[in-house]
XYZ file of C-alpha atoms in Angstrom:
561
model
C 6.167 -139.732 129.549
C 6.618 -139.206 125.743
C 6.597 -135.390 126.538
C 10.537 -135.127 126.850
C 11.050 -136.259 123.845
C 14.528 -135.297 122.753
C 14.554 -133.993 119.390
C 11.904 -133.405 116.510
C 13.662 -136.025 114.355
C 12.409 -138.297 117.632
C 9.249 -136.786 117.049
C 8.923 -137.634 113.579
C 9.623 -141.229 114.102
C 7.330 -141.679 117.417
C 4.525 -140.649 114.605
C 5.469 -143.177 111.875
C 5.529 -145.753 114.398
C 1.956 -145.166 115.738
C 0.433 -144.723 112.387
C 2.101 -147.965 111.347
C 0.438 -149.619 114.905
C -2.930 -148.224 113.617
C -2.417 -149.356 110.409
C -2.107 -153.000 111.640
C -4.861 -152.860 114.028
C -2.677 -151.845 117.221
C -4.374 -148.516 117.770
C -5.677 -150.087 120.953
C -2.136 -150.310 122.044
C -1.550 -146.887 120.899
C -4.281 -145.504 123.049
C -3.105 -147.362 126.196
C 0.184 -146.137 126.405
C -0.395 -142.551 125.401
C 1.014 -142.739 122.255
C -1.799 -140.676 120.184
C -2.723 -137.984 122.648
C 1.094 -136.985 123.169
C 1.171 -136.498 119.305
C -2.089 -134.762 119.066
C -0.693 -132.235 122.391
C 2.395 -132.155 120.098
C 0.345 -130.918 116.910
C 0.241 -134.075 115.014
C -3.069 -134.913 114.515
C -3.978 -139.075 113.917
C -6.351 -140.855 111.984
C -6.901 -144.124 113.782
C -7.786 -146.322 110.313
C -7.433 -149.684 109.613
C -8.666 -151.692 106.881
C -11.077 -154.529 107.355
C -8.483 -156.577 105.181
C -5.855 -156.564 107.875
C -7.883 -157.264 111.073
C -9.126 -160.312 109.353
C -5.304 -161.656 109.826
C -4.270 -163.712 112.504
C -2.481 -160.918 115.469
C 0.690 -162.652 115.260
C 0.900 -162.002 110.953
C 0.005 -158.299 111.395
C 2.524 -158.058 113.703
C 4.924 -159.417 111.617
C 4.135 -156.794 108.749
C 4.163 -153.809 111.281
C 7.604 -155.068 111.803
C 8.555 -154.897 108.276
C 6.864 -151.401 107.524
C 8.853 -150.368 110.618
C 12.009 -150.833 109.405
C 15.515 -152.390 110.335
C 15.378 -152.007 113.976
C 12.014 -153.197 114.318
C 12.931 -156.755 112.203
C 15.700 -157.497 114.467
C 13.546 -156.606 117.459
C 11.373 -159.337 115.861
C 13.920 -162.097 115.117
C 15.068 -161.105 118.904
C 11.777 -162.079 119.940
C 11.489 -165.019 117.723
C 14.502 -166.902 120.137
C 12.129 -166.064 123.508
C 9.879 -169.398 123.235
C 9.492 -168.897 126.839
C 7.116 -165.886 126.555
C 5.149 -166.112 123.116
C 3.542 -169.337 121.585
C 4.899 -171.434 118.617
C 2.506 -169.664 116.129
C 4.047 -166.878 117.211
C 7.807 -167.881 117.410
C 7.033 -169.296 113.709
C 5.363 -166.256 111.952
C 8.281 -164.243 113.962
C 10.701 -166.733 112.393
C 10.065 -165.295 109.023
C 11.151 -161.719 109.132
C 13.837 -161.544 106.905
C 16.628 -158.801 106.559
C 16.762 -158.540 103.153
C 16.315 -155.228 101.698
C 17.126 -153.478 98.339
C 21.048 -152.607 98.160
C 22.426 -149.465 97.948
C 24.240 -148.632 94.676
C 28.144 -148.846 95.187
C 28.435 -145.399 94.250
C 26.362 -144.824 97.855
C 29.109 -146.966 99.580
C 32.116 -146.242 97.961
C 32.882 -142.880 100.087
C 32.400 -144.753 103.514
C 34.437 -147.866 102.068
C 37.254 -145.553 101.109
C 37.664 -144.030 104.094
C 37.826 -147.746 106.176
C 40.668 -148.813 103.736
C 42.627 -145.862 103.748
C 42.601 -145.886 99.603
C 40.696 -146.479 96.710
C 39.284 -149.666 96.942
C 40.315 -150.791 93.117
C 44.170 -149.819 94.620
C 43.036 -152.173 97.695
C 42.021 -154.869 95.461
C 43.006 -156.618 92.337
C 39.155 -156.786 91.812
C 36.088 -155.923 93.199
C 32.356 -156.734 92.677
C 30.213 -153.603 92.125
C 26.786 -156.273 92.264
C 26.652 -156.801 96.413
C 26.686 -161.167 97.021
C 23.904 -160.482 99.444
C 21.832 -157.345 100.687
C 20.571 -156.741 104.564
C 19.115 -154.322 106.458
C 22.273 -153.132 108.108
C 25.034 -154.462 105.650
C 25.516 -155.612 102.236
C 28.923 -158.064 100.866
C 30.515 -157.358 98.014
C 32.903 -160.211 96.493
C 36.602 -159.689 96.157
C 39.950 -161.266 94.797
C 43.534 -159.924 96.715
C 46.432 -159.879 94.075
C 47.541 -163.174 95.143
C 44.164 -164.646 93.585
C 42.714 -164.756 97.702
C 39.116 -164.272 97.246
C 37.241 -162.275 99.826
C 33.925 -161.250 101.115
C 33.848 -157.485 102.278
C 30.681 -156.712 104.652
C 30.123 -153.181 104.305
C 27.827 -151.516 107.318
C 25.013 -148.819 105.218
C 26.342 -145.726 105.498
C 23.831 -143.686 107.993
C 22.436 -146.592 110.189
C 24.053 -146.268 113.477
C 22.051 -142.630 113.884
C 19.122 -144.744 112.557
C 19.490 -147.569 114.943
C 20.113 -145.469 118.159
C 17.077 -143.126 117.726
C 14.959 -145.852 117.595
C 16.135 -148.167 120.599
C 15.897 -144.465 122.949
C 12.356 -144.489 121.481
C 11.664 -148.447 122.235
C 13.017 -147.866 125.515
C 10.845 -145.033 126.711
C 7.852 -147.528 124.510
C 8.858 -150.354 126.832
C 9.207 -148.182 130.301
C 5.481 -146.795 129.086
C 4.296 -150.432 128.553
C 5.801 -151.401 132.021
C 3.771 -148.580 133.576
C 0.196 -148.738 132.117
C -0.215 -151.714 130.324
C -0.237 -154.238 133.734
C -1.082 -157.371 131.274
C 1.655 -156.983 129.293
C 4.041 -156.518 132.230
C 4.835 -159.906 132.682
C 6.808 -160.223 129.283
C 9.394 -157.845 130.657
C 9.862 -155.457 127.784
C 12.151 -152.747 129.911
C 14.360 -156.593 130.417
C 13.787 -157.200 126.271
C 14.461 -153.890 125.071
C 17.600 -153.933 126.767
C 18.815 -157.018 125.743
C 17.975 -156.630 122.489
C 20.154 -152.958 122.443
C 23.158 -154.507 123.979
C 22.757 -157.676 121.019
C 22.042 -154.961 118.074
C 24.556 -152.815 119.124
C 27.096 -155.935 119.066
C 25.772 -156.250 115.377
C 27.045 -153.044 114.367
C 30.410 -153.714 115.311
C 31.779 -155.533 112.283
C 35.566 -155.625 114.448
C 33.511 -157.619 117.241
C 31.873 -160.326 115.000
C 35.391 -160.884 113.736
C 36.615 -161.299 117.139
C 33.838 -163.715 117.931
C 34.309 -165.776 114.923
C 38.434 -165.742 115.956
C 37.626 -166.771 119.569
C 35.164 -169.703 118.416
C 38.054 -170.456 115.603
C 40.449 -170.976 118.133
C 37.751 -173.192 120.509
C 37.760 -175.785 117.263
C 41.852 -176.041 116.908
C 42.163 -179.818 116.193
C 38.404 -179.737 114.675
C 38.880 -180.563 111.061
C 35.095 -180.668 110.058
C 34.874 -177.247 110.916
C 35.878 -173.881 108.768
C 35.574 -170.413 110.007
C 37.005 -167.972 107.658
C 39.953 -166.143 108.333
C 40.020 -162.007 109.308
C 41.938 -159.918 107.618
C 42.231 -157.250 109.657
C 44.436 -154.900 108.037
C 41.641 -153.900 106.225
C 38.357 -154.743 109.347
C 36.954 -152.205 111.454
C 33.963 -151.391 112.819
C 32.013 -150.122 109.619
C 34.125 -152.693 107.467
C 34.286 -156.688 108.017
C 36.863 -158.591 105.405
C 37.067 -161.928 105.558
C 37.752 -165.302 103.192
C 35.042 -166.031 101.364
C 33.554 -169.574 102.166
C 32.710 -170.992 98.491
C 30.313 -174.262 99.264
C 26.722 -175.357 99.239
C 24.353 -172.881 101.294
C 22.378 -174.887 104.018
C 18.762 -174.895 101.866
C 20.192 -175.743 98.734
C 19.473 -179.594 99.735
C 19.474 -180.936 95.981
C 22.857 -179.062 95.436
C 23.913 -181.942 98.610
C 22.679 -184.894 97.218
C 23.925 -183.917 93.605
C 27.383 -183.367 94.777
C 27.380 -186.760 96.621
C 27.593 -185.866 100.139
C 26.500 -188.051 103.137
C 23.276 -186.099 104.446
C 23.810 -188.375 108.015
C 27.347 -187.667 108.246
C 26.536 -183.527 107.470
C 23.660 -183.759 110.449
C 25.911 -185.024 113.113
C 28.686 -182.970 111.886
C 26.502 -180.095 112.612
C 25.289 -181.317 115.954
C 29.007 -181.822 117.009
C 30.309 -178.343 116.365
C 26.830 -176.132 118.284
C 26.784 -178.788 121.365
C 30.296 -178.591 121.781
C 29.995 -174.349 121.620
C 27.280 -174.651 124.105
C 28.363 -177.522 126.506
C 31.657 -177.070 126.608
C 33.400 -173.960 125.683
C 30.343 -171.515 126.484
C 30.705 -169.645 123.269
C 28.391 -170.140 120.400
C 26.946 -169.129 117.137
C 22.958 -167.494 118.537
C 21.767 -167.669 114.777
C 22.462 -170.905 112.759
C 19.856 -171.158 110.908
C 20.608 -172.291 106.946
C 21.710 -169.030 105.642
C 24.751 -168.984 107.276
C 25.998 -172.782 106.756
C 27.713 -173.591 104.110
C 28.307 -177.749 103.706
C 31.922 -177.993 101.863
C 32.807 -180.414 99.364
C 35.500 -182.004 100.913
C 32.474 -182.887 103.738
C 33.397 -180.224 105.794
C 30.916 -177.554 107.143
C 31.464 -173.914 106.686
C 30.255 -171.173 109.269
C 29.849 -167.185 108.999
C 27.932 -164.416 110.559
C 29.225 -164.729 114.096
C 27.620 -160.941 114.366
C 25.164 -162.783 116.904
C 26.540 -165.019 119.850
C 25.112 -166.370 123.087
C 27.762 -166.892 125.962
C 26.994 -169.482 128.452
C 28.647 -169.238 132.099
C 30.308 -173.035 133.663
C 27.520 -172.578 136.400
C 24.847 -172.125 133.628
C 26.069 -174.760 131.228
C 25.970 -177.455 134.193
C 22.309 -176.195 134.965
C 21.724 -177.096 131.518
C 23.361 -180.074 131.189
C 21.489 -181.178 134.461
C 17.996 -179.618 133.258
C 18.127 -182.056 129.479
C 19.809 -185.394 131.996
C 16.537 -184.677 133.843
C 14.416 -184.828 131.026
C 15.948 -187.385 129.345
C 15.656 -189.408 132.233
C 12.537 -188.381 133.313
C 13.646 -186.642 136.989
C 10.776 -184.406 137.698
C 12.510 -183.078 140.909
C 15.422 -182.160 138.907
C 13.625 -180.321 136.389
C 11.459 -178.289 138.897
C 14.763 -177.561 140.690
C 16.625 -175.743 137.891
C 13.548 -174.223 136.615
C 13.267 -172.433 139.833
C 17.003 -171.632 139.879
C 16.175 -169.580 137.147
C 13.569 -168.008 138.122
C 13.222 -163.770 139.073
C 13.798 -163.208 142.374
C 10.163 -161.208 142.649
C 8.039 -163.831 141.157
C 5.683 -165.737 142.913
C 5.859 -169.620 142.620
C 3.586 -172.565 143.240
C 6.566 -174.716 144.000
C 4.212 -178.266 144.680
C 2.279 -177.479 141.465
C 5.247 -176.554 139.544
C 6.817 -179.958 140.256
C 3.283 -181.514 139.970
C 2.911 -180.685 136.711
C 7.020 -181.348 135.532
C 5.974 -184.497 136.529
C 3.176 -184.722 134.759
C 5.169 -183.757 131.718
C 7.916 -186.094 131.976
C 5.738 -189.569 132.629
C 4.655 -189.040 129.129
C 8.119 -189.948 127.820
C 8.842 -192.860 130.411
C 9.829 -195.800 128.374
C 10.567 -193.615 125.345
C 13.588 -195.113 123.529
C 16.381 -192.213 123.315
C 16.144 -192.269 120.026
C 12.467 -191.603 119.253
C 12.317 -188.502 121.811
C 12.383 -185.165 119.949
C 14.533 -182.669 122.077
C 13.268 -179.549 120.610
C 9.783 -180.740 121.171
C 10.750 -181.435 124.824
C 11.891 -177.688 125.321
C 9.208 -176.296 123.816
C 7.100 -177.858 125.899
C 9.063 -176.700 128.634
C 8.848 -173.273 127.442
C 4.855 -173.328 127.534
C 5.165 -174.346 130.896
C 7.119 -172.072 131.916
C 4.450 -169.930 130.493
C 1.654 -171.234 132.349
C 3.848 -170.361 136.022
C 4.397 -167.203 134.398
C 8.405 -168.159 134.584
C 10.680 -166.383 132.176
C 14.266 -167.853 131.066
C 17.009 -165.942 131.217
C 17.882 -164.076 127.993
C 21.154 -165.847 127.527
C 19.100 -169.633 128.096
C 16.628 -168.561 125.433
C 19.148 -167.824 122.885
C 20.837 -171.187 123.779
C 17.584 -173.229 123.067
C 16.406 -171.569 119.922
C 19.946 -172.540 118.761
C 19.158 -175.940 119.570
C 15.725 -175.978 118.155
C 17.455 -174.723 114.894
C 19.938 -177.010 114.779
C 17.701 -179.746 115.764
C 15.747 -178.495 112.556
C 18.435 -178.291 110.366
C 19.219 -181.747 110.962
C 16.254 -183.399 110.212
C 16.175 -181.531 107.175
C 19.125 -183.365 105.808
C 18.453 -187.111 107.752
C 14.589 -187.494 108.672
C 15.928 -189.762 111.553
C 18.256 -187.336 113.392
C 18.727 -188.301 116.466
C 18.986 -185.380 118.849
C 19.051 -186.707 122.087
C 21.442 -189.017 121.272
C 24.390 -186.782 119.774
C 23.820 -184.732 122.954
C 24.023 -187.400 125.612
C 27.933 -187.693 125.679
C 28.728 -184.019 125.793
C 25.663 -183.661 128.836
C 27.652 -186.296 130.242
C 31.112 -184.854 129.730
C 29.429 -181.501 131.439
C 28.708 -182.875 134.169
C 31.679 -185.179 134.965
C 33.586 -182.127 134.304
C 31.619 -180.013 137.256
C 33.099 -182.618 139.582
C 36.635 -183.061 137.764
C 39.815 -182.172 140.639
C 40.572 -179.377 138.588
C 36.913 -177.853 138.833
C 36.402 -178.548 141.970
C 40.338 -176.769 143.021
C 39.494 -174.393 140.951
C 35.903 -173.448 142.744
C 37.534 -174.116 146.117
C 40.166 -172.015 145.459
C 38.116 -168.989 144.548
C 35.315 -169.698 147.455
C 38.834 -169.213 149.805
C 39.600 -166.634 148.098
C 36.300 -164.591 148.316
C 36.406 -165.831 152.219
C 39.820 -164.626 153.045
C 38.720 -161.084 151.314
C 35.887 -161.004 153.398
C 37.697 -161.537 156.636
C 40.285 -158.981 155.668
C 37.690 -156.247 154.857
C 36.034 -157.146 158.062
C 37.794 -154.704 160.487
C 37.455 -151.895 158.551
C 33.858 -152.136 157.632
C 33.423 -152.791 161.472
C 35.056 -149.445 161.816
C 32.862 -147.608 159.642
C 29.809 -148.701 160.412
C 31.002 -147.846 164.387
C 31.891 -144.123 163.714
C 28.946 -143.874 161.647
C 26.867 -144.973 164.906
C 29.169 -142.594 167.172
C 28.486 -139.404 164.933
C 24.485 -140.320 164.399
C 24.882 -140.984 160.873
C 23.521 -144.782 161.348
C 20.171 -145.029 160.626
C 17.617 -147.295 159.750
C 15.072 -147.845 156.891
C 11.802 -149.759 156.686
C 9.384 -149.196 154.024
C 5.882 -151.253 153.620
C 4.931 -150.295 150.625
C 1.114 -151.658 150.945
C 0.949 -149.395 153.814
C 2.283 -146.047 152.435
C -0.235 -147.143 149.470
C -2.947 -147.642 152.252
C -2.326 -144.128 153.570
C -2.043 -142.037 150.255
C -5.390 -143.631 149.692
C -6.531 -142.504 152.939
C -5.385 -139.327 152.834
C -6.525 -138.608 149.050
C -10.150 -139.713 150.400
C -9.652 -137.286 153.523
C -8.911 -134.554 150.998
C -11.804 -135.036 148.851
C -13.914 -134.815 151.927
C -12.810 -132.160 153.320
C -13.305 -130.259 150.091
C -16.978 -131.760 149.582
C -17.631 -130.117 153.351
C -16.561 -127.070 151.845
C -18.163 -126.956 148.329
C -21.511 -128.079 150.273
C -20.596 -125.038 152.829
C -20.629 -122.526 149.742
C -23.715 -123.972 148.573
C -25.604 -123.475 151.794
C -24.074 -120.294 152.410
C -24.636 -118.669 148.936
C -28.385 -119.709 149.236
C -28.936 -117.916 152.531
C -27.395 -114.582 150.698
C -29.411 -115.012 147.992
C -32.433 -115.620 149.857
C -31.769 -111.819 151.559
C -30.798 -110.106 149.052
C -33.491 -107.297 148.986
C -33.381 -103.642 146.615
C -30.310 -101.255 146.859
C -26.802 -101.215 146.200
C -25.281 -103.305 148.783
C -27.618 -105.976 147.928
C -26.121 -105.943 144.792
C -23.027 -106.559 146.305
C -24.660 -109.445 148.559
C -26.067 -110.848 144.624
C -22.875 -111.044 143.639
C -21.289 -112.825 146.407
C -23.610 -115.607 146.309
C -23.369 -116.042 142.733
C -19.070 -116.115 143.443
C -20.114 -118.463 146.398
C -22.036 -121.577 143.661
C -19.401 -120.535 140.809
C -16.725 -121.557 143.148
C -19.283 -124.859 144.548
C -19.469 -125.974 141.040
C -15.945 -125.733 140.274
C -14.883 -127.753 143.121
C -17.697 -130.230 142.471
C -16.237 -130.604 138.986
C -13.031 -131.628 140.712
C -13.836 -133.845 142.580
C -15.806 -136.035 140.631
C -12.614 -135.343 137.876
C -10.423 -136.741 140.598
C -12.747 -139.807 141.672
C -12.900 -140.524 137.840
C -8.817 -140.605 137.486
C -8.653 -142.754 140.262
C -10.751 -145.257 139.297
C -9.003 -145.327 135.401
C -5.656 -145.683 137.995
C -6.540 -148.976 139.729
């Protein structure tokens, strides 16, 4: 499959990537899914090396440096897979949890062409002043401070020139990695990677669009009208486009500076449920929220308000979903096994197999152990991880939009404790998992549902006649036809008719082998014998060519199942 490679720049890459794999220790994983003998066909020859040093590292760390080595792409494929708690372990999620985008910036001089061209002029015209030293550096941006000539400072988030082209040549070759993977690595099929890959292109992609964060941020500023402990800085989009995010710039405490809180007075308690107010209201009730709050990107203002950027990452929760939810954390809160087992099979693929009665067995199991549990002692993110590893253990996965949704609350639930030890969690969430779920059954949900369920019907009734009509002209010309495929049978008989074809060509090859010895055996003096010699020799030439095959195509068979 990595023959149709596109272009030699593709080429080029696939390399790097497999000598970084080796270099980790992955060269097994190169191996398995072709990697190294489509390079070699290719002319680019692989020394599978690693140093003793690395293998002595726990898997999870060396796959956090291959990461890094790899490059942009590769991080946030990492921090991607640092929110899916359903399909790796905590040591995992954790050593995931530390890839960091911050990279060396570019000199302004490298920027200024592409920053030009997104203003329409100069940017010293633009700007009463600008910041040559970037505020902050990442792998696909850096932000350069700003003041406007009414004294306005700004923050200007300028995409590196270059990475889009960057970017897309490596998701095309992490989706042909991940169909590969699907294919011939059976093991590692149940993580989904064609399902990862894809969700993590649609997400990075989103990144890249500077215009789009700003329109998430405006959406999710307009969800908090009313909210006073909240501040989302304001576009200006005059001067945003895709390449080019300006915004205000948010001038308060950043979420780990801790000491900076207590030293500036400011009620750690009141901060923590501030917090917990503004993502459980995003989740619960307008189905919109921030998929990355982790420290960085809270600010805590000293006023006592709490400052948000970076909405280049958001999760979007449908009113079905978010009442799944809200019905999935009632039932662990209150300990309803049945509950539990009952959304965690909602959400579960179609294809997969489930041990329903063990499933609920062991949901049960799960939620005895916090019977009697004041509401205040239980740990939430605890509780969904555990969920998560059993989830695991049925080989469930959540959907991707759930697992964004619960690292956000593990974050949050982090961030918390950070600034009050004695957080409370479970409590702050209680009256908005309430709320959702009186709301599912509020008159204007339930008109609202009715109304489209009549709507769908009365669609369906008038589309009726005229499918009816089709599907009778298609049985008066002979066009109707029907299609039913076993597909353990039509594997049963390319099996049997594989074996039928060796045999028949082991009668033959044992037919040459008889035959030639007869003609050698009467070969006597003169010419024609000579001809009769070399007959016989044609006759095992072509016996042990044929033997070779077949025992070739026994051996690939076997490697095949």
């Amino acid at each position: 499959m990595w023959e149709t490679l596109g272009t030699v720049r593709d080429l080029g890459r696939l390399q790097e990537i497999a000598v970084v794999l080796i270099r980790y220790g992955f060269g097994d994983l190169v191996r398995r899914i072709g990697l190294a003998g489509a390079l070699e066909r290719a002319g680019r020859l692989l020394h599978l090396q690693h140093s003793e040093e690395m293998l002595r590292m726990a898997t999870p760390v060396r796959l956090r440096h291959a990461l890094e080595d790899l490059g942009p792409t590769f991080v946030k494929l990492g921090q991607v897979l640092a929110t899916r708690i359903d399909l790796l372990p905590s040591d995992w999620i954790d050593e995931l949890g530390k890839l960091q985008n911050a990279v060396p910036a570019l000199p302004f001089e490298a920027i200024r062409l592409q920053l030009a061209e997104d203003l329409g002029a100069d940017p010293e015209t633009v700007f009463a002043r600008l910041e040559t030293e970037p505020l902050a550096a990442a792998s696909l941006a850096q932000a350069h401070r700003a003041w406007l000539a009414d004294g306005s400072a700004v923050v200007l988030k300028v995409r590196r020139p270059g990475i889009r082209e960057v970017v897309e040549a490596d998701l095309r070759l992490l989706a042909r990695l991940a169909e590969i993977v699907e294919a011939q690595a059976p093991d590692l099929r149940r993580y989904h990677p064609v399902g990862i890959v894809q969700q993590f292109a649609a997400s990075l992609r989103a990144e890249l669009d500077f215009a789009g964060e700003c329109r998430n941020a405006e959406r999710i500023a307009a969800n908090f009208a009313g909210h006073p402990e909240i501040l989302i800085p304001a576009v200006y989009w005059q001067w945003t486009c895709e390449r080019l995010n300006v915004q205000a710039l948010v001038e308060g405490i950043p979420g780990r500076d801790l000491a900076a809180v207590d030293a500036a007075g400011l009620d750690r308690h009141a901060l923590a449920r501030a917090s917990a107010g503004i993502v459980l209201k995003m989740v619960l009730e307008d189905g919109l929220f921030h998929a990355d709050p982790h420290p960085g990107n809270i600010f805590y203002l000293l006023d006592g308000r709490i400052g948000v950027i970076d909405f280049g990452m958001v999760g979007r929760i449908s009113e079905q979903r978010r009442f799944q939810v809200a019905q999935l954390l009632h039932g662990l809160v209150g300990q309803d096994a049945e509950a539990v087992a009952d959304i965690l099979l909602d959400w579960t693929e179609s294809d997969v197999e489930v041990d329903e009665s063990r499933l609920q067995a062991d949901v049960g199991v799960f939620t005895d152990r916090y019977r009697g549990v004041p509401l205040k002692d239980l740990r939430m993110g605890a509780m969904l991880i555990e969920v998560a590893a059993l989830l695991r253990r049925h080989g469930l996965t959540l959907p991707p939009d759930l697992a964004l949704m619960i690292k956000a609350f593990l974050t949050l639930e982090g961030l918390g404790r950070q600034l009050d030890p004695d957080f409370d969690m479970a409590g702050e969430a209680r009256p908005y998992l309430e709320r959702a779920m009186l709301d599912r059954y509020s008159p204007r949900a339930l008109a609202r549902r009715g109304r489209r369920t009549v709507v769908g019907a009365l669609d369906l009734i008038g589309d009726l006649p005229r499918d009816l009509r089709r599907l009778l002209r298609a049985a008066r010309r002979g066009r109707l036809r029907g299609q039913i495929e076993v597909t353990s049978l039509k594997a049963f008989g390319d099996q049997v008719n594989s074996a039928a074809n060796r045999l028949t060509i082991g009668v033959v090859t044992a037919a040459l082998i008889i035959g030639s010895s007869i003609v050698m055996n009467s070969v006597g003096g003169g010419v024609s014998n000579r001809w009769l010699m070399a007959m016989g020799v044609l006759g095992f030439v072509g016996a042990a060519v044929t033997g070779v095959w077949i025992v070739l195509s026994i051996w690939r068979s076997g490697r095949k199942h």
